[in-house]
Amino acid sequence: MARRRLLPSLHSLVRVTDAASPATEILPVIDDAFTVRVLDLAIRIGETMLVAGAPASEVASTIVRVAGTYGLDPVHVDVTYNSITVAHHRSGADKPVTLMRVVRGSAPDHARLQRLQALVTDIRAGVALDEAAARFRTIRRTPFGYHQPVVITSQALLAVGVAVMFGGNWLVIALSFVAAGAAALTQSFLARARVPFFFSQIAGAFVLTLVAATVPPLLQLTGWDAAEAIRPTVIVASGIVLMLAGSIVGIVVAYRLHVPSVAITTAAILPLVPGAAVFRGLLGIVEAEGSAATLLTGFSTLASAATIGIALAVGASLGIYLGQPLRASLGSVIRSRARLRV
């Protein structure tokens, strides 16, 4: 009897039985029309995420997950700063189905990102394609939650905080607010004109530098004591922190809270950015005035800032690569538990 039970067990280790292999009748029938509908939904979700401020790696992985949920696998995704291309080649088809969307501008909106991530989670849980497309259209048409003057004022207040950190007087703080507000206003106008985010960053930096370079010398002509103590480098430093382009714990926490990972990563890494060290080093070099000790201290501070910056960049990138597979595994476990409860 033991021998009769042992032989089938050994046979099952070598070959897959007919009962264990899935029947071909349960595989979904995917034609070109269905493929186009799925890819169109996936690429539109990715485009909206990219516009709202999601990193390119997260956009690409979301498109692949959405397409794979509806049976399209493999899917090739190519994301640049102003376009997304998605392609799927069905087995037996003569040509691949390829779609491309151009990303016209960038308007960071973490609330919209949060709703999109919740939609992707529901899609992977089994939401039908028509319902998913309808929910996406609703999310995309939802307006931004804050008026533009509120956003510009908030960005200018961020620069004020940096100026206070550097010990600027009241006049430096006021100039930092004006310069940052002018840069943010410039970026807002260019975003409405559908100018790519990269070029709007250049324009904002130009406005900021122009204010920092021209206004302090003009104020110093008035003879104010406060104007004599102005350091334009503090204004530039506050603007650079403002212009920082907004990547393991942040990935997982964002998934559990259904919030954009870029929001958590940016909030966590911003206090660690060695901006203060960079500008203290630059100030030390500029104000050395022939002092070798001060010059060496400035270069040493810059070297330490560079080391910290490289470490932060490596840590953020490593967190993305390690966190995304962990998040996918965590999602699979949660869905399996949900099925068992049902």
C-alpha positions as YAML, in Angstrom:
chain: A
units: angstrom
residues:
- id: 1
  name: MET
  ca: [0.00, 0.00, 0.00]
- id: 2
  name: ALA
  ca: [2.83, 2.36, 0.85]
- id: 3
  name: ARG
  ca: [4.42, 1.63, -2.52]
- id: 4
  name: ARG
  ca: [1.15, 2.43, -4.34]
- id: 5
  name: ARG
  ca: [0.94, 5.79, -2.56]
- id: 6
  name: LEU
  ca: [4.61, 6.59, -3.14]
- id: 7
  name: LEU
  ca: [4.60, 6.08, -6.92]
- id: 8
  name: PRO
  ca: [1.83, 8.66, -7.67]
- id: 9
  name: SER
  ca: [3.56, 11.14, -5.36]
- id: 10
  name: LEU
  ca: [6.84, 10.76, -7.23]
- id: 11
  name: HIS
  ca: [4.96, 11.00, -10.53]
- id: 12
  name: SER
  ca: [3.36, 14.30, -9.46]
- id: 13
  name: LEU
  ca: [6.80, 15.75, -8.72]
- id: 14
  name: VAL
  ca: [7.91, 15.05, -12.29]
- id: 15
  name: ARG
  ca: [4.79, 15.88, -14.31]
- id: 16
  name: VAL
  ca: [1.89, 18.28, -13.99]
- id: 17
  name: THR
  ca: [-1.42, 16.46, -13.93]
- id: 18
  name: ASP
  ca: [-4.34, 17.51, -16.10]
- id: 19
  name: ALA
  ca: [-6.35, 18.47, -13.03]
- id: 20
  name: ALA
  ca: [-3.62, 20.84, -11.81]
- id: 21
  name: SER
  ca: [-3.20, 22.68, -15.11]
- id: 22
  name: PRO
  ca: [-5.73, 25.44, -15.88]
- id: 23
  name: ALA
  ca: [-8.13, 24.90, -18.76]
- id: 24
  name: THR
  ca: [-7.66, 27.15, -21.74]
- id: 25
  name: GLU
  ca: [-11.36, 28.05, -21.66]
- id: 26
  name: ILE
  ca: [-10.87, 30.27, -18.56]
- id: 27
  name: LEU
  ca: [-8.28, 32.49, -20.24]
- id: 28
  name: PRO
  ca: [-9.75, 35.89, -21.25]
- id: 29
  name: VAL
  ca: [-10.22, 36.62, -24.93]
- id: 30
  name: ILE
  ca: [-8.29, 39.82, -25.68]
- id: 31
  name: ASP
  ca: [-8.77, 41.48, -29.04]
- id: 32
  name: ASP
  ca: [-7.37, 44.75, -30.40]
- id: 33
  name: ALA
  ca: [-10.37, 46.81, -29.27]
- id: 34
  name: PHE
  ca: [-10.11, 45.58, -25.67]
- id: 35
  name: THR
  ca: [-6.33, 46.07, -25.72]
- id: 36
  name: VAL
  ca: [-6.70, 49.68, -26.83]
- id: 37
  name: ARG
  ca: [-9.28, 50.38, -24.11]
- id: 38
  name: VAL
  ca: [-7.05, 48.93, -21.38]
- id: 39
  name: LEU
  ca: [-3.90, 50.70, -22.60]
- id: 40
  name: ASP
  ca: [-5.81, 53.97, -22.97]
- id: 41
  name: LEU
  ca: [-7.00, 53.80, -19.35]
- id: 42
  name: ALA
  ca: [-3.55, 52.81, -18.08]
- id: 43
  name: ILE
  ca: [-1.68, 55.52, -19.98]
- id: 44
  name: ARG
  ca: [-4.19, 58.20, -18.98]
- id: 45
  name: ILE
  ca: [-3.79, 57.25, -15.32]
- id: 46
  name: GLY
  ca: [-0.02, 57.42, -15.75]
- id: 47
  name: GLU
  ca: [-0.19, 60.78, -17.51]
- id: 48
  name: THR
  ca: [-2.33, 62.28, -14.74]
- id: 49
  name: MET
  ca: [0.03, 60.90, -12.10]
- id: 50
  name: LEU
  ca: [3.05, 62.40, -13.88]
- id: 51
  name: VAL
  ca: [1.34, 65.79, -14.16]
- id: 52
  name: ALA
  ca: [0.38, 65.65, -10.48]
- id: 53
  name: GLY
  ca: [3.99, 65.11, -9.41]
- id: 54
  name: ALA
  ca: [4.57, 61.34, -9.24]
- id: 55
  name: PRO
  ca: [8.08, 60.09, -10.12]
- id: 56
  name: ALA
  ca: [8.60, 58.38, -13.48]
- id: 57
  name: SER
  ca: [9.38, 54.99, -11.88]
- id: 58
  name: GLU
  ca: [6.06, 54.98, -10.01]
- id: 59
  name: VAL
  ca: [4.18, 56.02, -13.15]
- id: 60
  name: ALA
  ca: [5.72, 53.18, -15.16]
- id: 61
  name: SER
  ca: [5.01, 50.55, -12.50]
- id: 62
  name: THR
  ca: [1.40, 51.73, -12.12]
- id: 63
  name: ILE
  ca: [0.78, 51.46, -15.87]
- id: 64
  name: VAL
  ca: [2.20, 47.93, -15.89]
- id: 65
  name: ARG
  ca: [0.06, 46.90, -12.90]
- id: 66
  name: VAL
  ca: [-3.17, 48.31, -14.35]
- id: 67
  name: ALA
  ca: [-2.59, 46.68, -17.75]
- id: 68
  name: GLY
  ca: [-1.61, 43.38, -16.15]
- id: 69
  name: THR
  ca: [-4.77, 43.33, -14.05]
- id: 70
  name: TYR
  ca: [-6.86, 43.22, -17.22]
- id: 71
  name: GLY
  ca: [-4.70, 40.52, -18.82]
- id: 72
  name: LEU
  ca: [-2.19, 42.55, -20.86]
- id: 73
  name: ASP
  ca: [1.25, 41.13, -20.20]
- id: 74
  name: PRO
  ca: [3.95, 42.03, -21.04]
- id: 75
  name: VAL
  ca: [3.60, 45.79, -21.48]
- id: 76
  name: HIS
  ca: [6.48, 48.07, -22.45]
- id: 77
  name: VAL
  ca: [6.40, 51.55, -20.89]
- id: 78
  name: ASP
  ca: [8.66, 54.49, -21.77]
- id: 79
  name: VAL
  ca: [8.32, 57.63, -19.61]
- id: 80
  name: THR
  ca: [10.11, 60.92, -20.31]
- id: 81
  name: TYR
  ca: [9.61, 64.34, -18.75]
- id: 82
  name: ASN
  ca: [7.00, 65.29, -21.39]
- id: 83
  name: SER
  ca: [5.63, 62.04, -22.91]
- id: 84
  name: ILE
  ca: [4.56, 58.47, -22.12]
- id: 85
  name: THR
  ca: [4.61, 55.57, -24.59]
- id: 86
  name: VAL
  ca: [2.93, 52.21, -23.93]
- id: 87
  name: ALA
  ca: [3.11, 49.15, -26.18]
- id: 88
  name: HIS
  ca: [1.67, 45.61, -26.00]
- id: 89
  name: HIS
  ca: [2.31, 42.84, -28.53]
- id: 90
  name: ARG
  ca: [-0.30, 40.10, -28.32]
- id: 91
  name: SER
  ca: [0.78, 36.59, -29.01]
- id: 92
  name: GLY
  ca: [0.02, 35.77, -32.64]
- id: 93
  name: ALA
  ca: [-0.69, 39.37, -33.66]
- id: 94
  name: ASP
  ca: [1.14, 40.89, -36.60]
- id: 95
  name: LYS
  ca: [1.84, 44.29, -35.04]
- id: 96
  name: PRO
  ca: [1.98, 45.63, -31.48]
- id: 97
  name: VAL
  ca: [-0.61, 48.06, -30.16]
- id: 98
  name: THR
  ca: [1.18, 51.30, -29.24]
- id: 99
  name: LEU
  ca: [-0.21, 54.43, -27.60]
- id: 100
  name: MET
  ca: [1.54, 57.70, -26.73]
- id: 101
  name: ARG
  ca: [0.44, 60.66, -24.60]
- id: 102
  name: VAL
  ca: [2.20, 64.03, -24.42]
- id: 103
  name: VAL
  ca: [2.45, 65.54, -20.94]
- id: 104
  name: ARG
  ca: [1.76, 69.22, -21.49]
- id: 105
  name: GLY
  ca: [2.66, 70.60, -18.06]
- id: 106
  name: SER
  ca: [3.18, 69.83, -14.40]
- id: 107
  name: ALA
  ca: [0.91, 70.91, -11.54]
- id: 108
  name: PRO
  ca: [1.73, 68.97, -8.36]
- id: 109
  name: ASP
  ca: [-1.50, 67.79, -6.73]
- id: 110
  name: HIS
  ca: [-0.98, 65.18, -4.02]
- id: 111
  name: ALA
  ca: [-4.71, 64.92, -3.32]
- id: 112
  name: ARG
  ca: [-5.33, 63.81, -6.91]
- id: 113
  name: LEU
  ca: [-2.41, 61.40, -6.65]
- id: 114
  name: GLN
  ca: [-3.99, 59.91, -3.55]
- id: 115
  name: ARG
  ca: [-7.30, 59.34, -5.33]
- id: 116
  name: LEU
  ca: [-5.52, 57.79, -8.32]
- id: 117
  name: GLN
  ca: [-3.60, 55.37, -6.09]
- id: 118
  name: ALA
  ca: [-6.86, 54.36, -4.39]
- id: 119
  name: LEU
  ca: [-8.37, 53.73, -7.85]
- id: 120
  name: VAL
  ca: [-5.41, 51.55, -8.86]
- id: 121
  name: THR
  ca: [-5.82, 49.55, -5.65]
- id: 122
  name: ASP
  ca: [-9.51, 49.00, -6.43]
- id: 123
  name: ILE
  ca: [-8.67, 48.02, -10.01]
- id: 124
  name: ARG
  ca: [-6.32, 45.33, -8.79]
- id: 125
  name: ALA
  ca: [-9.07, 44.17, -6.43]
- id: 126
  name: GLY
  ca: [-11.39, 43.48, -9.38]
- id: 127
  name: VAL
  ca: [-13.12, 46.69, -10.54]
- id: 128
  name: ALA
  ca: [-14.54, 46.33, -14.07]
- id: 129
  name: LEU
  ca: [-12.93, 48.27, -16.91]
- id: 130
  name: ASP
  ca: [-15.96, 50.49, -17.63]
- id: 131
  name: GLU
  ca: [-16.36, 51.44, -13.97]
- id: 132
  name: ALA
  ca: [-12.62, 52.14, -13.63]
- id: 133
  name: ALA
  ca: [-12.70, 54.42, -16.70]
- id: 134
  name: ALA
  ca: [-15.70, 56.32, -15.33]
- id: 135
  name: ARG
  ca: [-14.06, 56.80, -11.93]
- id: 136
  name: PHE
  ca: [-10.86, 57.99, -13.59]
- id: 137
  name: ARG
  ca: [-12.73, 60.63, -15.58]
- id: 138
  name: THR
  ca: [-14.29, 61.91, -12.36]
- id: 139
  name: ILE
  ca: [-10.89, 62.12, -10.65]
- id: 140
  name: ARG
  ca: [-9.30, 63.90, -13.60]
- id: 141
  name: ARG
  ca: [-12.05, 66.51, -13.79]
- id: 142
  name: THR
  ca: [-11.90, 67.29, -10.06]
- id: 143
  name: PRO
  ca: [-10.38, 70.78, -9.70]
- id: 144
  name: PHE
  ca: [-7.37, 71.57, -7.56]
- id: 145
  name: GLY
  ca: [-8.31, 72.06, -3.93]
- id: 146
  name: TYR
  ca: [-6.53, 75.39, -3.35]
- id: 147
  name: HIS
  ca: [-6.59, 78.74, -5.14]
- id: 148
  name: GLN
  ca: [-3.35, 79.76, -6.84]
- id: 149
  name: PRO
  ca: [-2.67, 82.77, -4.56]
- id: 150
  name: VAL
  ca: [-2.70, 80.42, -1.57]
- id: 151
  name: VAL
  ca: [-0.16, 78.11, -3.24]
- id: 152
  name: ILE
  ca: [2.16, 80.99, -4.22]
- id: 153
  name: THR
  ca: [1.99, 82.51, -0.73]
- id: 154
  name: SER
  ca: [2.77, 79.15, 0.86]
- id: 155
  name: GLN
  ca: [5.81, 78.70, -1.38]
- id: 156
  name: ALA
  ca: [7.03, 82.18, -0.50]
- id: 157
  name: LEU
  ca: [6.62, 81.44, 3.22]
- id: 158
  name: LEU
  ca: [8.84, 78.38, 2.77]
- id: 159
  name: ALA
  ca: [11.61, 80.67, 1.57]
- id: 160
  name: VAL
  ca: [11.00, 82.89, 4.59]
- id: 161
  name: GLY
  ca: [11.62, 79.92, 6.87]
- id: 162
  name: VAL
  ca: [14.96, 79.25, 5.18]
- id: 163
  name: ALA
  ca: [15.97, 82.92, 5.52]
- id: 164
  name: VAL
  ca: [15.15, 82.80, 9.24]
- id: 165
  name: MET
  ca: [17.25, 79.62, 9.56]
- id: 166
  name: PHE
  ca: [20.22, 81.46, 8.04]
- id: 167
  name: GLY
  ca: [19.82, 84.32, 10.51]
- id: 168
  name: GLY
  ca: [18.73, 87.01, 8.08]
- id: 169
  name: ASN
  ca: [17.40, 90.35, 9.33]
- id: 170
  name: TRP
  ca: [13.90, 91.61, 8.64]
- id: 171
  name: LEU
  ca: [14.87, 93.11, 5.30]
- id: 172
  name: VAL
  ca: [16.46, 89.87, 4.07]
- id: 173
  name: ILE
  ca: [13.37, 87.96, 5.16]
- id: 174
  name: ALA
  ca: [11.14, 90.39, 3.25]
- id: 175
  name: LEU
  ca: [13.30, 90.16, 0.12]
- id: 176
  name: SER
  ca: [13.30, 86.36, 0.32]
- id: 177
  name: PHE
  ca: [9.50, 86.42, 0.44]
- id: 178
  name: VAL
  ca: [9.30, 88.74, -2.57]
- id: 179
  name: ALA
  ca: [11.88, 86.83, -4.62]
- id: 180
  name: ALA
  ca: [10.32, 83.43, -3.92]
- id: 181
  name: GLY
  ca: [6.84, 84.77, -4.59]
- id: 182
  name: ALA
  ca: [7.97, 86.22, -7.93]
- id: 183
  name: ALA
  ca: [9.57, 82.89, -8.91]
- id: 184
  name: ALA
  ca: [6.46, 80.93, -7.91]
- id: 185
  name: LEU
  ca: [4.23, 83.37, -9.80]
- id: 186
  name: THR
  ca: [6.39, 82.98, -12.92]
- id: 187
  name: GLN
  ca: [6.16, 79.21, -12.71]
- id: 188
  name: SER
  ca: [2.39, 79.43, -12.28]
- id: 189
  name: PHE
  ca: [1.96, 81.51, -15.44]
- id: 190
  name: LEU
  ca: [4.21, 79.17, -17.43]
- id: 191
  name: ALA
  ca: [2.29, 76.13, -16.16]
- id: 192
  name: ARG
  ca: [-0.95, 77.66, -17.44]
- id: 193
  name: ALA
  ca: [0.78, 78.19, -20.79]
- id: 194
  name: ARG
  ca: [1.60, 74.44, -20.88]
- id: 195
  name: VAL
  ca: [5.36, 75.06, -20.71]
- id: 196
  name: PRO
  ca: [7.27, 71.93, -19.60]
- id: 197
  name: PHE
  ca: [8.24, 71.90, -15.94]
- id: 198
  name: PHE
  ca: [11.97, 71.85, -16.72]
- id: 199
  name: PHE
  ca: [11.83, 75.18, -18.51]
- id: 200
  name: SER
  ca: [9.57, 76.76, -15.89]
- id: 201
  name: GLN
  ca: [12.19, 75.82, -13.28]
- id: 202
  name: ILE
  ca: [14.82, 77.67, -15.33]
- id: 203
  name: ALA
  ca: [12.58, 80.74, -15.61]
- id: 204
  name: GLY
  ca: [11.81, 80.72, -11.88]
- id: 205
  name: ALA
  ca: [15.50, 80.47, -11.04]
- id: 206
  name: PHE
  ca: [16.24, 83.40, -13.39]
- id: 207
  name: VAL
  ca: [13.65, 85.62, -11.67]
- id: 208
  name: LEU
  ca: [14.96, 84.65, -8.25]
- id: 209
  name: THR
  ca: [18.57, 85.40, -9.20]
- id: 210
  name: LEU
  ca: [17.55, 88.68, -10.82]
- id: 211
  name: VAL
  ca: [15.88, 89.90, -7.61]
- id: 212
  name: ALA
  ca: [18.81, 88.76, -5.45]
- id: 213
  name: ALA
  ca: [21.35, 90.46, -7.72]
- id: 214
  name: THR
  ca: [19.64, 93.82, -8.34]
- id: 215
  name: VAL
  ca: [17.52, 94.73, -5.31]
- id: 216
  name: PRO
  ca: [20.15, 94.58, -2.49]
- id: 217
  name: PRO
  ca: [22.60, 97.01, -4.24]
- id: 218
  name: LEU
  ca: [19.76, 99.44, -4.89]
- id: 219
  name: LEU
  ca: [18.66, 99.31, -1.25]
- id: 220
  name: GLN
  ca: [22.21, 99.83, -0.05]
- id: 221
  name: LEU
  ca: [22.23, 103.18, -1.87]
- id: 222
  name: THR
  ca: [19.60, 104.42, 0.58]
- id: 223
  name: GLY
  ca: [22.04, 104.17, 3.48]
- id: 224
  name: TRP
  ca: [19.85, 101.95, 5.69]
- id: 225
  name: ASP
  ca: [21.70, 99.98, 8.31]
- id: 226
  name: ALA
  ca: [19.53, 96.95, 7.53]
- id: 227
  name: ALA
  ca: [20.37, 97.29, 3.82]
- id: 228
  name: GLU
  ca: [24.09, 97.33, 4.53]
- id: 229
  name: ALA
  ca: [23.80, 93.93, 6.27]
- id: 230
  name: ILE
  ca: [21.99, 92.22, 3.37]
- id: 231
  name: ARG
  ca: [23.65, 89.08, 2.03]
- id: 232
  name: PRO
  ca: [22.21, 88.14, -1.40]
- id: 233
  name: THR
  ca: [23.46, 84.57, -0.92]
- id: 234
  name: VAL
  ca: [20.81, 84.07, 1.79]
- id: 235
  name: ILE
  ca: [18.10, 85.06, -0.70]
- id: 236
  name: VAL
  ca: [19.51, 82.63, -3.26]
- id: 237
  name: ALA
  ca: [19.74, 79.89, -0.64]
- id: 238
  name: SER
  ca: [16.08, 80.29, 0.32]
- id: 239
  name: GLY
  ca: [15.12, 80.18, -3.35]
- id: 240
  name: ILE
  ca: [17.09, 77.02, -4.05]
- id: 241
  name: VAL
  ca: [15.26, 75.18, -1.27]
- id: 242
  name: LEU
  ca: [12.01, 76.44, -2.81]
- id: 243
  name: MET
  ca: [13.05, 75.22, -6.27]
- id: 244
  name: LEU
  ca: [13.93, 71.70, -5.12]
- id: 245
  name: ALA
  ca: [12.08, 69.34, -7.48]
- id: 246
  name: GLY
  ca: [9.70, 67.25, -5.60]
- id: 247
  name: SER
  ca: [11.57, 59.20, -3.72]
- id: 248
  name: ILE
  ca: [12.04, 51.89, 1.85]
- id: 249
  name: VAL
  ca: [9.74, 53.21, 4.75]
- id: 250
  name: GLY
  ca: [8.15, 55.97, 2.65]
- id: 251
  name: ILE
  ca: [7.06, 53.54, -0.09]
- id: 252
  name: VAL
  ca: [5.40, 51.10, 2.32]
- id: 253
  name: VAL
  ca: [3.80, 53.78, 4.52]
- id: 254
  name: ALA
  ca: [2.42, 55.53, 1.44]
- id: 255
  name: TYR
  ca: [0.80, 52.27, 0.29]
- id: 256
  name: ARG
  ca: [-0.79, 51.61, 3.67]
- id: 257
  name: LEU
  ca: [-2.12, 55.18, 4.01]
- id: 258
  name: HIS
  ca: [-3.12, 55.47, 0.32]
- id: 259
  name: VAL
  ca: [-1.08, 58.65, -0.07]
- id: 260
  name: PRO
  ca: [1.53, 59.51, -2.73]
- id: 261
  name: SER
  ca: [4.96, 58.17, -1.86]
- id: 262
  name: VAL
  ca: [6.57, 61.31, -3.29]
- id: 263
  name: ALA
  ca: [4.86, 63.40, -0.59]
- id: 264
  name: ILE
  ca: [6.29, 61.31, 2.24]
- id: 265
  name: THR
  ca: [9.71, 60.97, 0.64]
- id: 266
  name: THR
  ca: [10.00, 64.70, -0.05]
- id: 267
  name: ALA
  ca: [8.85, 65.63, 3.45]
- id: 268
  name: ALA
  ca: [11.31, 63.19, 4.98]
- id: 269
  name: ILE
  ca: [14.34, 64.05, 2.86]
- id: 270
  name: LEU
  ca: [13.95, 67.85, 2.72]
- id: 271
  name: PRO
  ca: [15.24, 68.47, 6.30]
- id: 272
  name: LEU
  ca: [18.24, 66.27, 5.49]
- id: 273
  name: VAL
  ca: [19.23, 68.07, 2.28]
- id: 274
  name: PRO
  ca: [22.61, 69.69, 2.99]
- id: 275
  name: GLY
  ca: [21.55, 73.09, 1.70]
- id: 276
  name: ALA
  ca: [22.79, 74.85, 4.82]
- id: 277
  name: ALA
  ca: [26.17, 73.13, 4.58]
- id: 278
  name: VAL
  ca: [26.50, 74.01, 0.89]
- id: 279
  name: PHE
  ca: [25.86, 77.69, 1.39]
- id: 280
  name: ARG
  ca: [27.91, 77.94, 4.56]
- id: 281
  name: GLY
  ca: [30.78, 76.48, 2.56]
- id: 282
  name: LEU
  ca: [30.22, 78.93, -0.29]
- id: 283
  name: LEU
  ca: [29.98, 81.84, 2.14]
- id: 284
  name: GLY
  ca: [33.20, 80.73, 3.76]
- id: 285
  name: ILE
  ca: [35.01, 80.69, 0.41]
- id: 286
  name: VAL
  ca: [33.60, 84.05, -0.73]
- id: 287
  name: GLU
  ca: [34.26, 85.78, 2.60]
- id: 288
  name: ALA
  ca: [37.70, 84.24, 3.19]
- id: 289
  name: GLU
  ca: [39.49, 87.47, 2.15]
- id: 290
  name: GLY
  ca: [42.88, 85.78, 1.97]
- id: 291
  name: SER
  ca: [42.52, 83.72, 5.15]
- id: 292
  name: ALA
  ca: [43.78, 80.21, 4.43]
- id: 293
  name: ALA
  ca: [42.05, 78.74, 7.48]
- id: 294
  name: THR
  ca: [38.65, 80.15, 6.50]
- id: 295
  name: LEU
  ca: [39.16, 78.99, 2.91]
- id: 296
  name: LEU
  ca: [39.99, 75.44, 4.00]
- id: 297
  name: THR
  ca: [36.99, 75.40, 6.32]
- id: 298
  name: GLY
  ca: [34.76, 76.40, 3.42]
- id: 299
  name: PHE
  ca: [36.08, 73.66, 1.15]
- id: 300
  name: SER
  ca: [35.77, 71.11, 3.96]
- id: 301
  name: THR
  ca: [32.14, 72.09, 4.49]
- id: 302
  name: LEU
  ca: [31.44, 71.75, 0.77]
- id: 303
  name: ALA
  ca: [33.03, 68.30, 0.68]
- id: 304
  name: SER
  ca: [30.89, 67.17, 3.63]
- id: 305
  name: ALA
  ca: [27.77, 68.55, 1.93]
- id: 306
  name: ALA
  ca: [28.62, 66.68, -1.29]
- id: 307
  name: THR
  ca: [29.03, 63.43, 0.63]
- id: 308
  name: ILE
  ca: [25.70, 63.91, 2.37]
- id: 309
  name: GLY
  ca: [23.97, 64.74, -0.92]
- id: 310
  name: ILE
  ca: [25.31, 61.63, -2.65]
- id: 311
  name: ALA
  ca: [24.27, 59.48, 0.30]
- id: 312
  name: LEU
  ca: [20.75, 60.92, 0.25]
- id: 313
  name: ALA
  ca: [20.42, 60.35, -3.51]
- id: 314
  name: VAL
  ca: [21.61, 56.76, -3.22]
- id: 315
  name: GLY
  ca: [19.35, 56.12, -0.25]
- id: 316
  name: ALA
  ca: [16.27, 57.53, -1.99]
- id: 317
  name: SER
  ca: [16.91, 55.51, -5.17]
- id: 318
  name: LEU
  ca: [17.63, 52.34, -3.23]
- id: 319
  name: GLY
  ca: [14.45, 52.82, -1.22]
- id: 320
  name: ILE
  ca: [12.40, 52.98, -4.43]
- id: 321
  name: TYR
  ca: [13.93, 49.82, -5.90]
- id: 322
  name: LEU
  ca: [13.56, 47.85, -2.67]
- id: 323
  name: GLY
  ca: [10.25, 49.35, -1.62]
- id: 324
  name: GLN
  ca: [8.24, 48.76, -4.80]
- id: 325
  name: PRO
  ca: [8.62, 44.93, -4.79]
- id: 326
  name: LEU
  ca: [7.92, 44.93, -1.06]
- id: 327
  name: ARG
  ca: [4.80, 46.99, -1.62]
- id: 328
  name: ALA
  ca: [3.64, 44.61, -4.37]
- id: 329
  name: SER
  ca: [4.17, 41.61, -2.09]
- id: 330
  name: LEU
  ca: [2.35, 43.36, 0.73]
- id: 331
  name: GLY
  ca: [-0.58, 44.08, -1.58]
- id: 332
  name: SER
  ca: [-0.76, 40.42, -2.64]
- id: 333
  name: VAL
  ca: [-0.87, 39.29, 0.99]
- id: 334
  name: ILE
  ca: [-3.61, 41.79, 1.82]
- id: 335
  name: ARG
  ca: [-5.73, 40.71, -1.16]
- id: 336
  name: SER
  ca: [-5.26, 37.03, -0.27]
- id: 337
  name: ARG
  ca: [-6.44, 37.67, 3.27]
- id: 338
  name: ALA
  ca: [-9.44, 39.57, 1.95]
- id: 339
  name: ARG
  ca: [-10.41, 36.63, -0.27]
- id: 340
  name: LEU
  ca: [-10.10, 34.21, 2.64]
- id: 341
  name: ARG
  ca: [-12.39, 36.37, 4.77]
- id: 342
  name: VAL
  ca: [-14.98, 36.42, 2.00]
...
